[in-house]
PDB file of C-alpha atoms in Angstrom:
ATOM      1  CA  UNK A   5      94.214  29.026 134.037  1.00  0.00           C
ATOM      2  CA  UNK A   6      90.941  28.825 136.375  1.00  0.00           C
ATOM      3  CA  UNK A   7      90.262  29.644 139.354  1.00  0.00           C
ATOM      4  CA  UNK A   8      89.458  26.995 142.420  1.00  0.00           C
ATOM      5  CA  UNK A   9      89.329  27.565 145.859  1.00  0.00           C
ATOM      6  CA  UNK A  10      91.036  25.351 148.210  1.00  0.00           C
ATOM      7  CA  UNK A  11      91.997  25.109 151.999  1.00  0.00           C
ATOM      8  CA  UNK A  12      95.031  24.853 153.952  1.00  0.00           C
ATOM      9  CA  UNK A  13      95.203  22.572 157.254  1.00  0.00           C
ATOM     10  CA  UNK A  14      96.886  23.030 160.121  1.00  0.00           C
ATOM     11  CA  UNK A  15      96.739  20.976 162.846  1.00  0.00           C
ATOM     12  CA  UNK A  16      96.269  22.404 166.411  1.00  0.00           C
ATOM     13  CA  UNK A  17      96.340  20.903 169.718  1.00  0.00           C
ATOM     14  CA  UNK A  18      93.402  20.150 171.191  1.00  0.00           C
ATOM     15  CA  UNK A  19      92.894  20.653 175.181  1.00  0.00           C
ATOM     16  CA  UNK A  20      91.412  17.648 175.615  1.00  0.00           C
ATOM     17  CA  UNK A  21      94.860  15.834 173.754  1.00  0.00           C
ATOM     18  CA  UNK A  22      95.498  15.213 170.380  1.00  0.00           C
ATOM     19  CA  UNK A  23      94.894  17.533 167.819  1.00  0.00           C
ATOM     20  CA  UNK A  24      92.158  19.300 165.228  1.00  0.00           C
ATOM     21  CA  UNK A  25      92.359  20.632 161.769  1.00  0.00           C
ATOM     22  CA  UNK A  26      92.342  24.523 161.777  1.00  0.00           C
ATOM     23  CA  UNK A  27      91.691  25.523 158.144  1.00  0.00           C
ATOM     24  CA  UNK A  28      92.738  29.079 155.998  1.00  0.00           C
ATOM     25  CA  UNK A  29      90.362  28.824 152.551  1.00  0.00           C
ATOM     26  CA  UNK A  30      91.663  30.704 149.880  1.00  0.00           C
ATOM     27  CA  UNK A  31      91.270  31.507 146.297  1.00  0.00           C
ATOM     28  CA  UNK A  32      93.348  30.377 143.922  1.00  0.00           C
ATOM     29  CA  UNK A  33      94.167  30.329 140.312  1.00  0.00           C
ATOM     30  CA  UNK A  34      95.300  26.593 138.898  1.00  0.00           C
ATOM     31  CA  UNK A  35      97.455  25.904 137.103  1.00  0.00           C
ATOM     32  CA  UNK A  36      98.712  22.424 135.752  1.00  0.00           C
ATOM     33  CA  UNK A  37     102.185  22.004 133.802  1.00  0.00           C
ATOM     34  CA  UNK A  38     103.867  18.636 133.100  1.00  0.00           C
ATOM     35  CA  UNK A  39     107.354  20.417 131.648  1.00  0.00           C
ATOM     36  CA  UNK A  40     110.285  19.036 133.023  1.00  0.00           C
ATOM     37  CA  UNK A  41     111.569  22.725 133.377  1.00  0.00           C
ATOM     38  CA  UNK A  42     108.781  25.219 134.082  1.00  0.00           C
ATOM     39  CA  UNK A  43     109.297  28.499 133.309  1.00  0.00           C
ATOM     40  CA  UNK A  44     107.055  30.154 136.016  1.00  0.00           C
ATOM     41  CA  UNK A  45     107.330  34.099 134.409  1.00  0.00           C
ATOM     42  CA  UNK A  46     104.813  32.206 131.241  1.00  0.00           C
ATOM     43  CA  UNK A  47     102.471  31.420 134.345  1.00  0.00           C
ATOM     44  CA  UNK A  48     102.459  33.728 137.233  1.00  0.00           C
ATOM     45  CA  UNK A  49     100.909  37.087 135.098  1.00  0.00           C
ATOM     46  CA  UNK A  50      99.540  38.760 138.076  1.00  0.00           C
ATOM     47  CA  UNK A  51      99.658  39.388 142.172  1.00  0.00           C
ATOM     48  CA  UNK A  52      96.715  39.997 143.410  1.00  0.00           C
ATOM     49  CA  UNK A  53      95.598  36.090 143.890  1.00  0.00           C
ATOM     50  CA  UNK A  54      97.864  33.068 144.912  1.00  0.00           C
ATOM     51  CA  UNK A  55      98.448  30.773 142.155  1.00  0.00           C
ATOM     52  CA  UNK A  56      99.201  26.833 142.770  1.00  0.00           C
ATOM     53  CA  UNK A  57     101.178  24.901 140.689  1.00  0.00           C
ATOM     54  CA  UNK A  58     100.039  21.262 139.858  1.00  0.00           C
ATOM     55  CA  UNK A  59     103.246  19.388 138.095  1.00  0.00           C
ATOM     56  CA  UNK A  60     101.939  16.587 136.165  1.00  0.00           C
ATOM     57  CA  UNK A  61     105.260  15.119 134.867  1.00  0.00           C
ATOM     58  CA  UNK A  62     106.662  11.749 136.102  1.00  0.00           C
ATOM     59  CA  UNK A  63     110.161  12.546 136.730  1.00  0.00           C
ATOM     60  CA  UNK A  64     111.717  12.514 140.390  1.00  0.00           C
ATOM     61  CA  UNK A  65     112.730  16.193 140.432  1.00  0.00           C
ATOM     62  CA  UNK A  66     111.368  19.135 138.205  1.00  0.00           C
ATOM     63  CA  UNK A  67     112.936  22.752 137.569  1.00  0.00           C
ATOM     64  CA  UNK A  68     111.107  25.743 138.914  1.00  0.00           C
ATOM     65  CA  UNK A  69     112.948  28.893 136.576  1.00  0.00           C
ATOM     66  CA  UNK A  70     111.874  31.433 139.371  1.00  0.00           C
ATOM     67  CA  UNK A  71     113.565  34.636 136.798  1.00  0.00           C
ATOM     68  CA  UNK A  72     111.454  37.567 136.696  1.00  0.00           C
ATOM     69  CA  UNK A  73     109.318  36.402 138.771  1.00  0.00           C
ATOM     70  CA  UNK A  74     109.912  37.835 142.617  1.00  0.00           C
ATOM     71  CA  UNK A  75     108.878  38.157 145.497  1.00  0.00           C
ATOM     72  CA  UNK A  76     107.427  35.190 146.055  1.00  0.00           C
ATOM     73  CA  UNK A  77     106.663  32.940 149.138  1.00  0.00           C
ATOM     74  CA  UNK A  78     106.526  28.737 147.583  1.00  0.00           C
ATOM     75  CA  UNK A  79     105.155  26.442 149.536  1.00  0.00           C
ATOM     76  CA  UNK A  80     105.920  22.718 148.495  1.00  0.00           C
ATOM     77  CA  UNK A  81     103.558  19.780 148.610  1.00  0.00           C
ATOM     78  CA  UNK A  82     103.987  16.258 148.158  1.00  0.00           C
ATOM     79  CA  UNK A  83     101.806  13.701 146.076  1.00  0.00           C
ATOM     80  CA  UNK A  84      99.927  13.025 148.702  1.00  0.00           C
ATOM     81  CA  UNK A  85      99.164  17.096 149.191  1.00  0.00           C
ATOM     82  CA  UNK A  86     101.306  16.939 152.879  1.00  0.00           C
ATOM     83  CA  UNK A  87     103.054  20.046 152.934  1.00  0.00           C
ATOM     84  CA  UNK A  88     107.184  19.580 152.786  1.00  0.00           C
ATOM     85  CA  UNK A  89     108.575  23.431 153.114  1.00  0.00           C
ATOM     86  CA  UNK A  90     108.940  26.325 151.948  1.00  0.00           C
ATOM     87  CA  UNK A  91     111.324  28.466 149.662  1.00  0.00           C
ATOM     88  CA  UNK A  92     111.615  32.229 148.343  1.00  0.00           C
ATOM     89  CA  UNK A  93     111.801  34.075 145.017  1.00  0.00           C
ATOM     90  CA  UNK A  94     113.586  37.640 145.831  1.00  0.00           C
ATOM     91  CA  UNK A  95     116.096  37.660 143.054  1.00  0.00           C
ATOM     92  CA  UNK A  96     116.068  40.477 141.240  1.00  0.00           C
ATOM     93  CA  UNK A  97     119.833  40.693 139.427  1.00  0.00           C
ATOM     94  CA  UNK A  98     119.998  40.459 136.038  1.00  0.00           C
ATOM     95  CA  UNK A  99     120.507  36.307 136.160  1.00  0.00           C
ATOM     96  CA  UNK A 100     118.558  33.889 135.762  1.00  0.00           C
ATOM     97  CA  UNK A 101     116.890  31.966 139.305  1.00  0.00           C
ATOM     98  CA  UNK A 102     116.003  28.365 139.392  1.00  0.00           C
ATOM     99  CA  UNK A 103     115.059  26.076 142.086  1.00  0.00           C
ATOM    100  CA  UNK A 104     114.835  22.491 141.797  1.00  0.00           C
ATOM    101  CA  UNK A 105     112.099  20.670 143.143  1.00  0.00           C
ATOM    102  CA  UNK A 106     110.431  17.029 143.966  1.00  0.00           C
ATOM    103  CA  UNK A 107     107.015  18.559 144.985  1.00  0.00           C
ATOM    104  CA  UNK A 108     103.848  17.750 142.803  1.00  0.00           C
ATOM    105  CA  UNK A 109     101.842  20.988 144.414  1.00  0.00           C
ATOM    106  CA  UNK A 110     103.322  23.900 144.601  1.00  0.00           C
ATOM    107  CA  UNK A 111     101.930  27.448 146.027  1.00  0.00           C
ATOM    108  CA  UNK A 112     103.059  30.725 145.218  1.00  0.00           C
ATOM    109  CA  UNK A 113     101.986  33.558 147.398  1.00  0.00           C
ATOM    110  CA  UNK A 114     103.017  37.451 146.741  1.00  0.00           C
ATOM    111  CA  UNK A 115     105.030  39.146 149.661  1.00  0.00           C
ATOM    112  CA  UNK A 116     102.895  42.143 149.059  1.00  0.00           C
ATOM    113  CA  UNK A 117      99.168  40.777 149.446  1.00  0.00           C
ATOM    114  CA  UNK A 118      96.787  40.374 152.177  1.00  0.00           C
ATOM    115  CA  UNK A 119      96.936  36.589 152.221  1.00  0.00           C
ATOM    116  CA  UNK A 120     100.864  37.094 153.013  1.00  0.00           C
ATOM    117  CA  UNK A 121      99.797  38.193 155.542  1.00  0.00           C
ATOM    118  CA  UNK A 122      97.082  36.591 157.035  1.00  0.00           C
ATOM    119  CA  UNK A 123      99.282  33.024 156.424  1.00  0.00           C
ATOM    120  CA  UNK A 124     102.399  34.265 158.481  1.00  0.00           C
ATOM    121  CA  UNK A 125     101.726  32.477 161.440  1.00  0.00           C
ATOM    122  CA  UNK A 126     100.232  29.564 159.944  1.00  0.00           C
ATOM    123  CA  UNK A 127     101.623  26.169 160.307  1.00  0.00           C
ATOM    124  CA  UNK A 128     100.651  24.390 157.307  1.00  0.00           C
ATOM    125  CA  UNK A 129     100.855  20.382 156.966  1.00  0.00           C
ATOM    126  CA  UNK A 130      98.229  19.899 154.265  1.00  0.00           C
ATOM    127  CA  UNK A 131      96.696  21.067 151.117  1.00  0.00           C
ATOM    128  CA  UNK A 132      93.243  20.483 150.738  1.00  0.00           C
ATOM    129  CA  UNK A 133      92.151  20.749 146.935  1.00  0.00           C
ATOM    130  CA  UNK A 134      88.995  18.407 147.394  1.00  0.00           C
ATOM    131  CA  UNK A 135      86.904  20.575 149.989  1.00  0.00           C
ATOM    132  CA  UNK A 136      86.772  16.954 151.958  1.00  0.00           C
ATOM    133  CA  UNK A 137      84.864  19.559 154.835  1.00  0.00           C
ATOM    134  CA  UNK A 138      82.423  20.775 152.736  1.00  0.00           C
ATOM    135  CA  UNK A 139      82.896  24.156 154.384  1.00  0.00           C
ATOM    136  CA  UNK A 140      83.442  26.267 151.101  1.00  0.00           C
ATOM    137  CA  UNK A 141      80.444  27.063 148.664  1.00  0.00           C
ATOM    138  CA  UNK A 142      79.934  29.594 145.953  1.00  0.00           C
ATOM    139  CA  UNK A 143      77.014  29.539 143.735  1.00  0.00           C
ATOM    140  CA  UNK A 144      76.520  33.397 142.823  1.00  0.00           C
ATOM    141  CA  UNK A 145      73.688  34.220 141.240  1.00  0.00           C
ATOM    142  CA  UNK A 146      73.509  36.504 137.514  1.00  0.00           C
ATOM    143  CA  UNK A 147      74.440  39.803 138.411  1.00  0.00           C
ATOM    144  CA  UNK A 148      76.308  39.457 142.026  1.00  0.00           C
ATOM    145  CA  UNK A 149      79.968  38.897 142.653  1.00  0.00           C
ATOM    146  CA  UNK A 150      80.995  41.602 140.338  1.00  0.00           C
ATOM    147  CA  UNK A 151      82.540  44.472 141.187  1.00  0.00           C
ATOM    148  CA  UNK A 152      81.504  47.362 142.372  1.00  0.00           C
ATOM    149  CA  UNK A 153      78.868  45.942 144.925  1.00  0.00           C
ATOM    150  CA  UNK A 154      77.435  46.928 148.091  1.00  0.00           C
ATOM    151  CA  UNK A 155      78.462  44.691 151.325  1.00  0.00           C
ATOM    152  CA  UNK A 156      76.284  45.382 154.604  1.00  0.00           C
ATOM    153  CA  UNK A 157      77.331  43.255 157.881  1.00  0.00           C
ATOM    154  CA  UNK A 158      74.934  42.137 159.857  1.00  0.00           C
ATOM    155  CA  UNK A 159      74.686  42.628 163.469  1.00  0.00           C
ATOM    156  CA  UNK A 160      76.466  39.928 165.783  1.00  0.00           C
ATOM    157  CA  UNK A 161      76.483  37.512 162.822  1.00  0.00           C
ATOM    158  CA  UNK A 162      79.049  36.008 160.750  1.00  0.00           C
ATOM    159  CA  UNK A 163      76.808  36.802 157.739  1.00  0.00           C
ATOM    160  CA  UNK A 164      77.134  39.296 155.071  1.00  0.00           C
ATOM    161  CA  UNK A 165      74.764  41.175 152.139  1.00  0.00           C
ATOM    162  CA  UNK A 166      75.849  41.873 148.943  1.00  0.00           C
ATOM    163  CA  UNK A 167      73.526  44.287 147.166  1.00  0.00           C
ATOM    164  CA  UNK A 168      75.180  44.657 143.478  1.00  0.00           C
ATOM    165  CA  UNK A 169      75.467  47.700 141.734  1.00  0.00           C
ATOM    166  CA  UNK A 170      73.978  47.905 137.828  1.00  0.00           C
ATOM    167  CA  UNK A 171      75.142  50.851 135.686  1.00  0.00           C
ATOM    168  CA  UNK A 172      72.846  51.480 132.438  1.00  0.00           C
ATOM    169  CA  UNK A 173      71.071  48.645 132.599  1.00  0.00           C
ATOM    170  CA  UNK A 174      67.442  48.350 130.998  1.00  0.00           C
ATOM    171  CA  UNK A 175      65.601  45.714 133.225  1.00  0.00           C
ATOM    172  CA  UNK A 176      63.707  46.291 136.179  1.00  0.00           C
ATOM    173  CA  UNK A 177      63.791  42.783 137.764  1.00  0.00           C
ATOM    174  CA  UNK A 178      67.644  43.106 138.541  1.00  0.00           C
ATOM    175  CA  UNK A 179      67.943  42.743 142.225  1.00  0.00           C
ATOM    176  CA  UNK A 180      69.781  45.321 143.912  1.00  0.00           C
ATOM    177  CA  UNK A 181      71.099  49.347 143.029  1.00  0.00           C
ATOM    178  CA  UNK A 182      70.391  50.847 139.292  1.00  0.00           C
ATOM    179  CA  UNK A 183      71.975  53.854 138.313  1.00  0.00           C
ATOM    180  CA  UNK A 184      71.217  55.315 135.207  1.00  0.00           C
ATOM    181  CA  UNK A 185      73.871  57.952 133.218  1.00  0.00           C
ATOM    182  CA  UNK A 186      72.617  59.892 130.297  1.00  0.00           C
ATOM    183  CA  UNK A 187      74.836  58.841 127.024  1.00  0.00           C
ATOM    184  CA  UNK A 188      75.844  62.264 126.100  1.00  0.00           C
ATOM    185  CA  UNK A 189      76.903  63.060 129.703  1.00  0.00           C
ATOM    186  CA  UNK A 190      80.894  62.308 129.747  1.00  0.00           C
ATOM    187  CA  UNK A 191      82.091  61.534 132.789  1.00  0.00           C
ATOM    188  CA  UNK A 192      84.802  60.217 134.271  1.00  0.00           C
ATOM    189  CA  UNK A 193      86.072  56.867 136.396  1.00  0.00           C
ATOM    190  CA  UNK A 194      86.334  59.086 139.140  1.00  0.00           C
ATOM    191  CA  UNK A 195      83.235  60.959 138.726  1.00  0.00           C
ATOM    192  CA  UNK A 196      81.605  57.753 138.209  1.00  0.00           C
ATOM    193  CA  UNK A 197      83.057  56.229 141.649  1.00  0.00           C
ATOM    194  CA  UNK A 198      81.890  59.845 143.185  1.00  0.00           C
ATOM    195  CA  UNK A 199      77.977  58.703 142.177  1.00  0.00           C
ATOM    196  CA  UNK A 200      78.432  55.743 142.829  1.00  0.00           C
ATOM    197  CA  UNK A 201      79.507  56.911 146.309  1.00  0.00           C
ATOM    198  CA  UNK A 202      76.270  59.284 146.692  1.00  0.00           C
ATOM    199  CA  UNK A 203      73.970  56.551 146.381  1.00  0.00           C
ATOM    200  CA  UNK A 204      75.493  54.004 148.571  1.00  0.00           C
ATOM    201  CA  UNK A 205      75.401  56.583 151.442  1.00  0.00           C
ATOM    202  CA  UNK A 206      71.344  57.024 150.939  1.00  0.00           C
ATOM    203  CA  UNK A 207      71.462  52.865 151.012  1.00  0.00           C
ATOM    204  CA  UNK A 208      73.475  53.556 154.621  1.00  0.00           C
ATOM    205  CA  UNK A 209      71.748  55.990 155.696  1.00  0.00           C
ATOM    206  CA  UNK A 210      68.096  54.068 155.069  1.00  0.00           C
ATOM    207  CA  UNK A 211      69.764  51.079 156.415  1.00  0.00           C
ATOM    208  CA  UNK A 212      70.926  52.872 159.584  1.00  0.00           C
ATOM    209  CA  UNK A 213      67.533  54.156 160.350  1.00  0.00           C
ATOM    210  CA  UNK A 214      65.021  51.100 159.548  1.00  0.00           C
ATOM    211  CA  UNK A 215      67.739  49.072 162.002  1.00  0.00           C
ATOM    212  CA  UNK A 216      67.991  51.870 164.498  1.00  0.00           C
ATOM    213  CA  UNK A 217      71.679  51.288 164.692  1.00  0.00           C
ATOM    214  CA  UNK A 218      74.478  52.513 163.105  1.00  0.00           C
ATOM    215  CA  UNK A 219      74.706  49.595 160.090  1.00  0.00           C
ATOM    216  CA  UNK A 220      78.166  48.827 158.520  1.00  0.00           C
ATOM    217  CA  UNK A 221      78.176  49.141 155.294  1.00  0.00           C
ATOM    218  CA  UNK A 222      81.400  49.064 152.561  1.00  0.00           C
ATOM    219  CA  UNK A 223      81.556  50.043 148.667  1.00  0.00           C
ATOM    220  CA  UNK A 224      83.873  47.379 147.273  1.00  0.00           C
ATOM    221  CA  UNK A 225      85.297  49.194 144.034  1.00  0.00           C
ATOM    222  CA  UNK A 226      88.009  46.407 143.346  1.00  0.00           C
ATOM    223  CA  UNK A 227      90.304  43.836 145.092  1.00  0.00           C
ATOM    224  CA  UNK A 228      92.115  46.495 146.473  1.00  0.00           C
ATOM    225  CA  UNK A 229      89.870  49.187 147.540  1.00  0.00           C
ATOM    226  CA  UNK A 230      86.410  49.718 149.665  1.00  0.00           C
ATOM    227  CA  UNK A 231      84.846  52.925 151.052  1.00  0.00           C
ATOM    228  CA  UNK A 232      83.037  52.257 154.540  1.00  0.00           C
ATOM    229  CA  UNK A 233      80.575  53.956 155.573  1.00  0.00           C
ATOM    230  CA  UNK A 234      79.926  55.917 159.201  1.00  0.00           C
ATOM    231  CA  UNK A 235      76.794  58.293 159.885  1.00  0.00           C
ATOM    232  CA  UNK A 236      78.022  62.352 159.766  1.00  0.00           C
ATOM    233  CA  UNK A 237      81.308  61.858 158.505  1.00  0.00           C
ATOM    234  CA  UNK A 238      82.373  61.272 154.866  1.00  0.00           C
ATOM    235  CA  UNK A 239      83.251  57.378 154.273  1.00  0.00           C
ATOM    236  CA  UNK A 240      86.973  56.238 154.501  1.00  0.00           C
ATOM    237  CA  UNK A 241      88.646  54.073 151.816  1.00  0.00           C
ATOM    238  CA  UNK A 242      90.671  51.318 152.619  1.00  0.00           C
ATOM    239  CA  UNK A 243      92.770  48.876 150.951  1.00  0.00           C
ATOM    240  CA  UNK A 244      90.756  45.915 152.387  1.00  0.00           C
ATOM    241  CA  UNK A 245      87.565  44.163 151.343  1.00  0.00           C
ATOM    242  CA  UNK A 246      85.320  42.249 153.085  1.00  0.00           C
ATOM    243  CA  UNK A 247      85.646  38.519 152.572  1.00  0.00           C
ATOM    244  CA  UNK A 248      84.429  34.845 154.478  1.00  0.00           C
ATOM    245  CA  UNK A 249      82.082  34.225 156.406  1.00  0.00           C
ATOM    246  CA  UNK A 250      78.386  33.485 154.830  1.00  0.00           C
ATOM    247  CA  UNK A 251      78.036  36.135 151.886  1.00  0.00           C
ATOM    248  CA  UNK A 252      73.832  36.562 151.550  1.00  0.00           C
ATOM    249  CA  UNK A 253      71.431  37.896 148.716  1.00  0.00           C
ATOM    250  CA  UNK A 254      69.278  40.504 148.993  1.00  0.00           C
ATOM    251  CA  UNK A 255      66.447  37.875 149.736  1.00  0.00           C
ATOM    252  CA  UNK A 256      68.554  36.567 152.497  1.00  0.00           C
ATOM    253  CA  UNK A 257      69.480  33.313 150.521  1.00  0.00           C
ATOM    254  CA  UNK A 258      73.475  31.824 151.009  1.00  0.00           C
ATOM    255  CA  UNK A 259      75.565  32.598 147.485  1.00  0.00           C
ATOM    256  CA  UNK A 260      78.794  32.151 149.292  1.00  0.00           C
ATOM    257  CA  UNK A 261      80.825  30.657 152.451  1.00  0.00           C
ATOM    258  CA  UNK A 262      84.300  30.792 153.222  1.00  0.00           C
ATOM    259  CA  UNK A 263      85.791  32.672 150.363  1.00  0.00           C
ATOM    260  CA  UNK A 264      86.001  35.715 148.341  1.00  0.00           C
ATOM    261  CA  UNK A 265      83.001  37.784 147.573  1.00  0.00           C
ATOM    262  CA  UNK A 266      83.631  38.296 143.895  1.00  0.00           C
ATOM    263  CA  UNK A 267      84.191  36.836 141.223  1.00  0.00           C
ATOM    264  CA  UNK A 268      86.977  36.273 138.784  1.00  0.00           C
ATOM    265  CA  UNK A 269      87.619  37.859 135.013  1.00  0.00           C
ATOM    266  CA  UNK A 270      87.603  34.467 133.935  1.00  0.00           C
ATOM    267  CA  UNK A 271      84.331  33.422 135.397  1.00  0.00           C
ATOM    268  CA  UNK A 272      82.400  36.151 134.547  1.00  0.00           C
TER     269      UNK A 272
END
C-alpha cells in the first residue's frame, strides 16, 4: 500500500445558474486488488486514514468480504470515477459480511475519524485521483513532515509554519528546534513530551512578543493529539491537528497545499 492524495467533487449551484465543483482533498492509502472476492480484513490494517480500493479485475460484479472489518462508511465509484452510492460495514456477529459490488473505486472511511466527519454533509458525484485542479502539492523537505513538529498560524492568512522538532541529532544546519538528552539520562515518553512541551512554549512565547500579538501556535505529537498554546495559562491538548491550507518552511517557502501536514510511515 502507498499513500496518494486525492479529491472529492461536489457540485454546487452557482448564483449566477449552473453549477461549480466544490472539492474535500484527502489523504489516502491505495490500494489495488484484481481478486474476484476481496477479502478487505487482509487490506484495511488501520483507522486513522481512509483507504480506497482500486478493483482491477474484469468481471461485471466483484465480492467485497466486509468480516471483521466494521464500522465502515463505502463509497462506490464507477469506471469513469462518478460516484454511484454508498453502503455500511457495522456487522459485528460472529458471521461472516459480504457485499457485492460493480464499482471499480471504492472508499472506505472509519465512523470514528475526523474525515467522517468533516464528509457528512458532502454530496459527492466524483472522485478525483488525477489532481486535474492542480490544487494539491506536497514536496516536504528532509527533516519536516514528521512528527512531533511545531505548527504556528499566521495572522489573517490561510498559511501555516511548520518548525520540526530534532531529538539527538548531531548537525547544526538542521532547520528548526534541537533538543539534546544526555544518553545515561532515562527518561520517559511522557517525560520526553513534558520537554518537548517546555521548549515549544519559549518558541510561543518569543513568537508572541517579536509579533506583538498573541501568536497561535500547536505541538502536533501524532495524528491524534496537539497541545496549543495561549500566553499565562498552561497549553490544552486536543484531539485535532492542524491540516490544509498552505503549510510553509521556516524560510517561508510552500512544502504543502491542501493536505495533511505529515507524512506517512511508509514515506518516511
Amino acid at each position: 500500500m502507498k499513500t496518494s492524495a486525492i479529491s472529492l467533487i461536489e457540485k454546487k449551484p452557482h448564483r449566477d445558474g449552473g453549477t461549480f465543483d466544490h472539492l474535500k482533498s484527502l489523504e489516502v492509502y491505495l490500494v489495488k486488488n484484481e481478486a474476484r472476492t476481496i477479502l478487505l480484513q487482509d487490506l484495511i490494517l488501520q483507522k486513522e486514514l481512509l483507504v480506497l480500493l482500486q478493483i482491477e479485475n474484469q468481471q461485471l460484479t466483484t465480492l467485497l468480504d466486509c468480516t471483521g472489518v466494521t464500522p465502515y462508511e463505502i463509497w462506490y465509484f464507477d469506471e469513469k470515477f462518478q460516484f454511484t452510492g454508498k453502503a455500511y460495514s457495522l456487522h459485528e456477529g460472529c458471521g461472516t459480511f459480504q457485499i457485492q459490488t460493480q464499482a471499480k473505486w471504492v472508499l472506505f472511511v472509519h465512523l470514528h475519524t475526523k474525515e467522517f466527519k468533516d464528509l457528512q454533509d458532502f454530496n459527492c458525484s466524483e472522485l478525483d485521483i488525477a489532481d486535474k485542479y492542480n490544487i494539491i502539492k506536497r514536496n516536504f523537505p528532509y527533516g519536516y513532515g514528521v512528527f512531533p513538529y511545531v505548527i504556528i498560524n499566521q495572522e489573517k492568512s490561510p498559511c501555516f509554519s511548520q518548525i520540526p522538532i530534532h531529538i539527538n541529532v548531531n548537525s547544526n544546519s538542521l532547520p528548526g528546534i534541537s533538543i539534546t538528552i544526555k544518553l545515561e539520562d532515562e527518561i520517559s515518553a511522557d517525560e520526553l513530551e513534558q520537554i518537548i512541551i517546555e521548549h515549544v512554549a519559549l518558541v510561543h512565547q518569543k513568537e508572541s512578543e517579536s509579533q506583538n500579538r498573541e501568536v497561535k501556535v500547536a505541538l502536533v505529537i501524532n495524528t491524534n493529539k496537539a497541545y496549543y498554546f495561549e500566553r499565562d495559562t498552561k497549553p490544552s491538548v486536543s484531539s485535532l491537528i492542524p491540516s490544509g491550507g498552505a503549510l510553509l518552511d521556516v524560510n517561508g517557502q510552500i512544502i504543502a497545499k491542501n493536505t495533511n501536514h505529515y507524512l506517512y510511515y511508509d514515506e518516511q
